[in-house]
Amino acid sequence: RDAELADPNARCGELQTRLDQIDGSSDAAHLDEQAAMHQAEALQHLDEYVRTHLAAAVLRRVIASYGAQHQQPILLDATETFSTLTGGAFVELVPDDDGSHQILLARRRNGELLRTAELSTGTRDQLYLAIRLAGIRHQLQSMEERLPIVLDDLLVHFDDDRSAAALDVLATMGQETQVLMFTHEPSVTAIVTRTLGPGRSTVLELPRRDRDHVGLWLPGSGRPRQ
């Protein structure tokens, strides 16, 4: 609507400028008529713009209300998980907006608020993981048959302490549904054994395969397909 309104406004301005530059010749009446026509078109677009702008404002308010109603449980869950993953270094996730869209701030234990871009790579990964796990837990509550959670190379940027914390969180989720995590890092296996033990985890070492020759078994397909 802004673009549609701008064009007749600009045309109207051009005609008015030309009208001001000529005297009382016959062109003046013609240009005056054209200016009035474009001004009427601009007013028509302006009326539609006002209605559209008001509708957009109402829609934004409805969306914000819906988000506040549904994000609170997930946000609280993500906050608790994020605090656990960071060893208590961060204590709260705070939703905010920068004028054009919503952002999420992380509050340190000392009260300092940081944007996502100001976090270290590892801490950003922990924040994203906390949000993902909170969303998954929220979805699991509404599932009649809970699907397994499959994760791949999750702890690349985690130190040993935060890796142990993440594995403990995943083991707890394993009480609700099956959690499968793949990794190529031998150190993760050692942390699993040290942190969880056989009672809360099972470690399986998969045979190495040629990268260009990977077998895929599809149930009911008769035999493994390469």
PDB file of C-alpha atoms in Angstrom:
ATOM      1  CA  ARG A   1       0.000   0.000   0.000  1.00  0.00           C
ATOM      2  CA  ASP A   2       2.928   2.356   0.670  1.00  0.00           C
ATOM      3  CA  ALA A   3       4.155   1.830  -2.888  1.00  0.00           C
ATOM      4  CA  GLU A   4       0.694   2.306  -4.389  1.00  0.00           C
ATOM      5  CA  LEU A   5       0.244   5.499  -2.422  1.00  0.00           C
ATOM      6  CA  ALA A   6       3.668   6.874  -3.278  1.00  0.00           C
ATOM      7  CA  ASP A   7       3.171   6.734  -7.053  1.00  0.00           C
ATOM      8  CA  PRO A   8       0.071   8.940  -7.346  1.00  0.00           C
ATOM      9  CA  ASN A   9       1.511  11.292  -4.718  1.00  0.00           C
ATOM     10  CA  ALA A  10       4.682  11.685  -6.747  1.00  0.00           C
ATOM     11  CA  ARG A  11       2.730  12.189  -9.979  1.00  0.00           C
ATOM     12  CA  CYS A  12       0.522  14.748  -8.301  1.00  0.00           C
ATOM     13  CA  GLY A  13       3.610  16.621  -7.101  1.00  0.00           C
ATOM     14  CA  GLU A  14       5.145  16.639 -10.580  1.00  0.00           C
ATOM     15  CA  LEU A  15       1.970  18.027 -12.129  1.00  0.00           C
ATOM     16  CA  GLN A  16       1.677  20.675  -9.448  1.00  0.00           C
ATOM     17  CA  THR A  17       5.257  21.746 -10.147  1.00  0.00           C
ATOM     18  CA  ARG A  18       4.535  22.011 -13.853  1.00  0.00           C
ATOM     19  CA  LEU A  19       1.348  23.919 -13.098  1.00  0.00           C
ATOM     20  CA  ASP A  20       3.271  26.423 -11.017  1.00  0.00           C
ATOM     21  CA  GLN A  21       5.731  26.936 -13.882  1.00  0.00           C
ATOM     22  CA  ILE A  22       3.193  27.961 -16.538  1.00  0.00           C
ATOM     23  CA  ASP A  23       0.890  30.922 -16.902  1.00  0.00           C
ATOM     24  CA  GLY A  24      -2.828  30.956 -17.603  1.00  0.00           C
ATOM     25  CA  SER A  25      -2.621  29.105 -20.932  1.00  0.00           C
ATOM     26  CA  SER A  26      -4.954  26.230 -21.869  1.00  0.00           C
ATOM     27  CA  ASP A  27      -2.421  23.723 -20.538  1.00  0.00           C
ATOM     28  CA  ALA A  28      -3.046  25.000 -17.026  1.00  0.00           C
ATOM     29  CA  ALA A  29      -6.623  23.739 -16.912  1.00  0.00           C
ATOM     30  CA  HIS A  30      -5.617  20.362 -18.292  1.00  0.00           C
ATOM     31  CA  LEU A  31      -2.797  19.944 -15.798  1.00  0.00           C
ATOM     32  CA  ASP A  32      -5.024  21.117 -12.978  1.00  0.00           C
ATOM     33  CA  GLU A  33      -7.575  18.451 -13.958  1.00  0.00           C
ATOM     34  CA  GLN A  34      -4.868  15.768 -14.032  1.00  0.00           C
ATOM     35  CA  ALA A  35      -3.556  16.881 -10.638  1.00  0.00           C
ATOM     36  CA  ALA A  36      -7.054  16.632  -9.155  1.00  0.00           C
ATOM     37  CA  MET A  37      -7.450  13.138 -10.625  1.00  0.00           C
ATOM     38  CA  HIS A  38      -4.174  11.925  -9.123  1.00  0.00           C
ATOM     39  CA  GLN A  39      -4.992  13.548  -5.823  1.00  0.00           C
ATOM     40  CA  ALA A  40      -8.306  11.674  -5.737  1.00  0.00           C
ATOM     41  CA  GLU A  41      -6.460   8.427  -6.512  1.00  0.00           C
ATOM     42  CA  ALA A  42      -4.016   9.148  -3.705  1.00  0.00           C
ATOM     43  CA  LEU A  43      -6.881   9.711  -1.278  1.00  0.00           C
ATOM     44  CA  GLN A  44      -8.447   6.416  -2.338  1.00  0.00           C
ATOM     45  CA  HIS A  45      -5.198   4.568  -1.667  1.00  0.00           C
ATOM     46  CA  LEU A  46      -4.780   6.450   1.593  1.00  0.00           C
ATOM     47  CA  ASP A  47      -8.184   5.282   2.800  1.00  0.00           C
ATOM     48  CA  GLU A  48      -7.287   1.669   1.996  1.00  0.00           C
ATOM     49  CA  TYR A  49      -3.852   2.140   3.573  1.00  0.00           C
ATOM     50  CA  VAL A  50      -5.412   3.286   6.847  1.00  0.00           C
ATOM     51  CA  ARG A  51      -7.718   0.260   6.984  1.00  0.00           C
ATOM     52  CA  THR A  52      -4.862  -2.125   6.135  1.00  0.00           C
ATOM     53  CA  HIS A  53      -2.536  -0.501   8.670  1.00  0.00           C
ATOM     54  CA  LEU A  54      -5.184  -0.790  11.398  1.00  0.00           C
ATOM     55  CA  ALA A  55      -5.835  -4.436  10.507  1.00  0.00           C
ATOM     56  CA  ALA A  56      -2.095  -5.147  10.665  1.00  0.00           C
ATOM     57  CA  ALA A  57      -1.861  -3.526  14.109  1.00  0.00           C
ATOM     58  CA  VAL A  58      -4.741  -5.655  15.400  1.00  0.00           C
ATOM     59  CA  LEU A  59      -3.187  -8.782  13.881  1.00  0.00           C
ATOM     60  CA  ARG A  60       0.180  -8.040  15.524  1.00  0.00           C
ATOM     61  CA  ARG A  61      -1.582  -7.690  18.882  1.00  0.00           C
ATOM     62  CA  VAL A  62      -3.408 -11.011  18.413  1.00  0.00           C
ATOM     63  CA  ILE A  63      -0.168 -12.747  17.436  1.00  0.00           C
ATOM     64  CA  ALA A  64       1.650 -11.270  20.444  1.00  0.00           C
ATOM     65  CA  SER A  65      -1.144 -12.403  22.757  1.00  0.00           C
ATOM     66  CA  TYR A  66      -1.090 -15.923  21.304  1.00  0.00           C
ATOM     67  CA  GLY A  67       2.698 -16.053  21.584  1.00  0.00           C
ATOM     68  CA  ALA A  68       2.673 -14.900  25.207  1.00  0.00           C
ATOM     69  CA  GLN A  69       0.050 -17.519  26.066  1.00  0.00           C
ATOM     70  CA  HIS A  70       1.908 -20.418  24.430  1.00  0.00           C
ATOM     71  CA  GLN A  71       5.554 -19.445  24.752  1.00  0.00           C
ATOM     72  CA  GLN A  72       5.566 -19.071  28.531  1.00  0.00           C
ATOM     73  CA  PRO A  73       5.751 -22.796  29.408  1.00  0.00           C
ATOM     74  CA  ILE A  74       8.347 -23.423  26.682  1.00  0.00           C
ATOM     75  CA  LEU A  75      10.352 -20.363  27.710  1.00  0.00           C
ATOM     76  CA  LEU A  76      10.396 -21.420  31.363  1.00  0.00           C
ATOM     77  CA  ASP A  77      11.461 -24.933  30.353  1.00  0.00           C
ATOM     78  CA  ALA A  78      14.182 -23.577  28.053  1.00  0.00           C
ATOM     79  CA  THR A  79      15.407 -21.231  30.797  1.00  0.00           C
ATOM     80  CA  GLU A  80      15.774 -24.085  33.280  1.00  0.00           C
ATOM     81  CA  THR A  81      17.555 -26.306  30.738  1.00  0.00           C
ATOM     82  CA  PHE A  82      19.845 -23.476  29.582  1.00  0.00           C
ATOM     83  CA  SER A  83      20.832 -22.752  33.177  1.00  0.00           C
ATOM     84  CA  THR A  84      21.598 -26.461  33.690  1.00  0.00           C
ATOM     85  CA  LEU A  85      23.636 -26.709  30.479  1.00  0.00           C
ATOM     86  CA  THR A  86      25.735 -23.670  31.409  1.00  0.00           C
ATOM     87  CA  GLY A  87      26.339 -24.760  34.988  1.00  0.00           C
ATOM     88  CA  GLY A  88      24.290 -21.866  36.331  1.00  0.00           C
ATOM     89  CA  ALA A  89      26.312 -19.206  34.450  1.00  0.00           C
ATOM     90  CA  PHE A  90      23.032 -18.010  32.894  1.00  0.00           C
ATOM     91  CA  VAL A  91      19.870 -17.824  34.964  1.00  0.00           C
ATOM     92  CA  GLU A  92      17.129 -16.474  32.691  1.00  0.00           C
ATOM     93  CA  LEU A  93      15.984 -16.075  29.096  1.00  0.00           C
ATOM     94  CA  VAL A  94      14.267 -12.744  28.508  1.00  0.00           C
ATOM     95  CA  PRO A  95      12.090 -12.068  25.410  1.00  0.00           C
ATOM     96  CA  ASP A  96      12.412  -8.561  24.004  1.00  0.00           C
ATOM     97  CA  ASP A  97      12.014  -6.752  20.685  1.00  0.00           C
ATOM     98  CA  ASP A  98      14.257  -4.410  18.741  1.00  0.00           C
ATOM     99  CA  GLY A  99      11.393  -2.538  17.096  1.00  0.00           C
ATOM    100  CA  SER A 100      10.939  -4.829  14.108  1.00  0.00           C
ATOM    101  CA  HIS A 101      10.980  -8.377  15.506  1.00  0.00           C
ATOM    102  CA  GLN A 102      11.272 -10.317  18.728  1.00  0.00           C
ATOM    103  CA  ILE A 103      14.670 -11.258  20.134  1.00  0.00           C
ATOM    104  CA  LEU A 104      15.781 -13.386  23.067  1.00  0.00           C
ATOM    105  CA  LEU A 105      18.258 -12.136  25.655  1.00  0.00           C
ATOM    106  CA  ALA A 106      20.271 -14.288  28.051  1.00  0.00           C
ATOM    107  CA  ARG A 107      20.786 -13.017  31.604  1.00  0.00           C
ATOM    108  CA  ARG A 108      24.043 -13.858  33.345  1.00  0.00           C
ATOM    109  CA  ARG A 109      24.225 -14.738  37.003  1.00  0.00           C
ATOM    110  CA  ASN A 110      25.462 -11.153  37.672  1.00  0.00           C
ATOM    111  CA  GLY A 111      22.368  -9.686  35.959  1.00  0.00           C
ATOM    112  CA  GLU A 112      24.062  -8.750  32.664  1.00  0.00           C
ATOM    113  CA  LEU A 113      21.838  -9.225  29.598  1.00  0.00           C
ATOM    114  CA  LEU A 114      23.457 -10.486  26.399  1.00  0.00           C
ATOM    115  CA  ARG A 115      22.145 -10.780  22.854  1.00  0.00           C
ATOM    116  CA  THR A 116      22.612 -14.070  21.038  1.00  0.00           C
ATOM    117  CA  ALA A 117      25.442 -12.635  18.923  1.00  0.00           C
ATOM    118  CA  GLU A 118      27.306 -11.680  22.111  1.00  0.00           C
ATOM    119  CA  LEU A 119      27.396 -15.269  23.391  1.00  0.00           C
ATOM    120  CA  SER A 120      30.289 -17.624  22.723  1.00  0.00           C
ATOM    121  CA  THR A 121      29.827 -20.288  20.064  1.00  0.00           C
ATOM    122  CA  GLY A 122      29.428 -23.015  22.680  1.00  0.00           C
ATOM    123  CA  THR A 123      26.955 -21.016  24.756  1.00  0.00           C
ATOM    124  CA  ARG A 124      24.902 -20.242  21.632  1.00  0.00           C
ATOM    125  CA  ASP A 125      24.766 -23.966  20.880  1.00  0.00           C
ATOM    126  CA  GLN A 126      23.581 -24.591  24.443  1.00  0.00           C
ATOM    127  CA  LEU A 127      20.914 -21.908  24.104  1.00  0.00           C
ATOM    128  CA  TYR A 128      19.624 -23.386  20.840  1.00  0.00           C
ATOM    129  CA  LEU A 129      19.660 -26.878  22.331  1.00  0.00           C
ATOM    130  CA  ALA A 130      17.707 -25.698  25.389  1.00  0.00           C
ATOM    131  CA  ILE A 131      15.036 -24.133  23.140  1.00  0.00           C
ATOM    132  CA  ARG A 132      14.841 -27.204  20.903  1.00  0.00           C
ATOM    133  CA  LEU A 133      14.504 -29.587  23.827  1.00  0.00           C
ATOM    134  CA  ALA A 134      11.851 -27.408  25.443  1.00  0.00           C
ATOM    135  CA  GLY A 135       9.880 -27.406  22.179  1.00  0.00           C
ATOM    136  CA  ILE A 136      10.257 -31.181  21.840  1.00  0.00           C
ATOM    137  CA  ARG A 137       9.046 -31.758  25.392  1.00  0.00           C
ATOM    138  CA  HIS A 138       6.059 -29.522  24.686  1.00  0.00           C
ATOM    139  CA  GLN A 139       5.212 -31.581  21.588  1.00  0.00           C
ATOM    140  CA  LEU A 140       5.662 -34.904  23.378  1.00  0.00           C
ATOM    141  CA  GLN A 141       2.886 -33.997  25.795  1.00  0.00           C
ATOM    142  CA  SER A 142       0.315 -34.005  22.970  1.00  0.00           C
ATOM    143  CA  MET A 143       1.515 -37.182  21.209  1.00  0.00           C
ATOM    144  CA  GLU A 144      -0.383 -40.420  21.628  1.00  0.00           C
ATOM    145  CA  GLU A 145       2.692 -42.343  20.507  1.00  0.00           C
ATOM    146  CA  ARG A 146       5.924 -40.550  21.332  1.00  0.00           C
ATOM    147  CA  LEU A 147       8.489 -40.499  18.572  1.00  0.00           C
ATOM    148  CA  PRO A 148      12.196 -41.030  19.281  1.00  0.00           C
ATOM    149  CA  ILE A 149      14.551 -38.060  19.384  1.00  0.00           C
ATOM    150  CA  VAL A 150      17.542 -38.336  17.023  1.00  0.00           C
ATOM    151  CA  LEU A 151      20.537 -36.035  17.528  1.00  0.00           C
ATOM    152  CA  ASP A 152      23.827 -35.870  15.628  1.00  0.00           C
ATOM    153  CA  ASP A 153      27.192 -34.497  16.822  1.00  0.00           C
ATOM    154  CA  LEU A 154      25.483 -32.370  19.405  1.00  0.00           C
ATOM    155  CA  LEU A 155      28.448 -31.574  21.646  1.00  0.00           C
ATOM    156  CA  VAL A 156      31.055 -30.285  19.184  1.00  0.00           C
ATOM    157  CA  HIS A 157      31.399 -26.904  20.927  1.00  0.00           C
ATOM    158  CA  PHE A 158      30.709 -28.098  24.489  1.00  0.00           C
ATOM    159  CA  ASP A 159      33.474 -28.461  27.077  1.00  0.00           C
ATOM    160  CA  ASP A 160      33.523 -31.577  29.265  1.00  0.00           C
ATOM    161  CA  ASP A 161      31.438 -30.071  32.076  1.00  0.00           C
ATOM    162  CA  ARG A 162      28.723 -28.791  29.764  1.00  0.00           C
ATOM    163  CA  SER A 163      28.815 -32.011  27.741  1.00  0.00           C
ATOM    164  CA  ALA A 164      28.176 -33.942  30.967  1.00  0.00           C
ATOM    165  CA  ALA A 165      25.298 -31.601  31.821  1.00  0.00           C
ATOM    166  CA  ALA A 166      23.780 -32.038  28.342  1.00  0.00           C
ATOM    167  CA  LEU A 167      24.051 -35.819  28.534  1.00  0.00           C
ATOM    168  CA  ASP A 168      22.346 -35.797  31.918  1.00  0.00           C
ATOM    169  CA  VAL A 169      19.483 -33.716  30.466  1.00  0.00           C
ATOM    170  CA  LEU A 170      19.136 -36.130  27.537  1.00  0.00           C
ATOM    171  CA  ALA A 171      19.176 -39.137  29.849  1.00  0.00           C
ATOM    172  CA  THR A 172      16.334 -37.566  31.818  1.00  0.00           C
ATOM    173  CA  MET A 173      14.396 -37.088  28.578  1.00  0.00           C
ATOM    174  CA  GLY A 174      15.082 -40.754  27.871  1.00  0.00           C
ATOM    175  CA  GLN A 175      12.608 -41.564  30.620  1.00  0.00           C
ATOM    176  CA  GLU A 176       9.858 -40.030  28.447  1.00  0.00           C
ATOM    177  CA  THR A 177      10.896 -41.288  25.018  1.00  0.00           C
ATOM    178  CA  GLN A 178      13.837 -42.907  23.270  1.00  0.00           C
ATOM    179  CA  VAL A 179      16.818 -40.597  22.685  1.00  0.00           C
ATOM    180  CA  LEU A 180      19.437 -41.554  20.073  1.00  0.00           C
ATOM    181  CA  MET A 181      22.615 -39.503  19.766  1.00  0.00           C
ATOM    182  CA  PHE A 182      25.282 -40.081  17.127  1.00  0.00           C
ATOM    183  CA  THR A 183      28.841 -38.825  17.492  1.00  0.00           C
ATOM    184  CA  HIS A 184      32.251 -39.404  15.942  1.00  0.00           C
ATOM    185  CA  GLU A 185      34.073 -38.098  19.029  1.00  0.00           C
ATOM    186  CA  PRO A 186      35.540 -40.892  21.245  1.00  0.00           C
ATOM    187  CA  SER A 187      35.748 -38.427  24.129  1.00  0.00           C
ATOM    188  CA  VAL A 188      31.944 -38.273  24.268  1.00  0.00           C
ATOM    189  CA  THR A 189      31.813 -42.014  24.955  1.00  0.00           C
ATOM    190  CA  ALA A 190      34.123 -41.541  27.926  1.00  0.00           C
ATOM    191  CA  ILE A 191      31.928 -38.739  29.296  1.00  0.00           C
ATOM    192  CA  VAL A 192      28.802 -40.894  28.867  1.00  0.00           C
ATOM    193  CA  THR A 193      30.411 -43.755  30.765  1.00  0.00           C
ATOM    194  CA  ARG A 194      31.668 -41.459  33.511  1.00  0.00           C
ATOM    195  CA  THR A 195      28.508 -39.353  33.832  1.00  0.00           C
ATOM    196  CA  LEU A 196      25.634 -41.746  33.193  1.00  0.00           C
ATOM    197  CA  GLY A 197      26.887 -45.280  33.532  1.00  0.00           C
ATOM    198  CA  PRO A 198      25.166 -48.385  32.132  1.00  0.00           C
ATOM    199  CA  GLY A 199      21.966 -47.793  34.096  1.00  0.00           C
ATOM    200  CA  ARG A 200      21.013 -44.656  32.158  1.00  0.00           C
ATOM    201  CA  SER A 201      22.680 -45.173  28.794  1.00  0.00           C
ATOM    202  CA  THR A 202      23.787 -47.721  26.217  1.00  0.00           C
ATOM    203  CA  VAL A 203      26.824 -47.118  24.025  1.00  0.00           C
ATOM    204  CA  LEU A 204      26.962 -48.874  20.646  1.00  0.00           C
ATOM    205  CA  GLU A 205      29.944 -48.547  18.331  1.00  0.00           C
ATOM    206  CA  LEU A 206      28.840 -48.729  14.719  1.00  0.00           C
ATOM    207  CA  PRO A 207      31.136 -50.378  12.153  1.00  0.00           C
ATOM    208  CA  ARG A 208      32.963 -48.012   9.868  1.00  0.00           C
ATOM    209  CA  ARG A 209      31.591 -47.730   6.335  1.00  0.00           C
ATOM    210  CA  ASP A 210      32.896 -46.443   3.072  1.00  0.00           C
ATOM    211  CA  ARG A 211      31.516 -42.912   2.645  1.00  0.00           C
ATOM    212  CA  ASP A 212      30.599 -43.748  -0.990  1.00  0.00           C
ATOM    213  CA  HIS A 213      28.895 -47.038  -0.112  1.00  0.00           C
ATOM    214  CA  VAL A 214      26.322 -46.634   2.645  1.00  0.00           C
ATOM    215  CA  GLY A 215      23.719 -49.306   3.296  1.00  0.00           C
ATOM    216  CA  LEU A 216      20.117 -48.281   4.014  1.00  0.00           C
ATOM    217  CA  TRP A 217      17.639 -50.845   5.329  1.00  0.00           C
ATOM    218  CA  LEU A 218      14.000 -50.058   4.703  1.00  0.00           C
ATOM    219  CA  PRO A 219      11.504 -52.311   6.523  1.00  0.00           C
ATOM    220  CA  GLY A 220       9.497 -54.394   4.065  1.00  0.00           C
ATOM    221  CA  SER A 221      11.845 -53.705   1.163  1.00  0.00           C
ATOM    222  CA  GLY A 222      13.072 -57.324   0.996  1.00  0.00           C
ATOM    223  CA  ARG A 223      16.796 -56.774   1.341  1.00  0.00           C
ATOM    224  CA  PRO A 224      19.183 -53.945   2.270  1.00  0.00           C
ATOM    225  CA  ARG A 225      19.540 -51.344  -0.463  1.00  0.00           C
ATOM    226  CA  GLN A 226      22.910 -49.772  -1.158  1.00  0.00           C
TER     227      GLN A 226
END
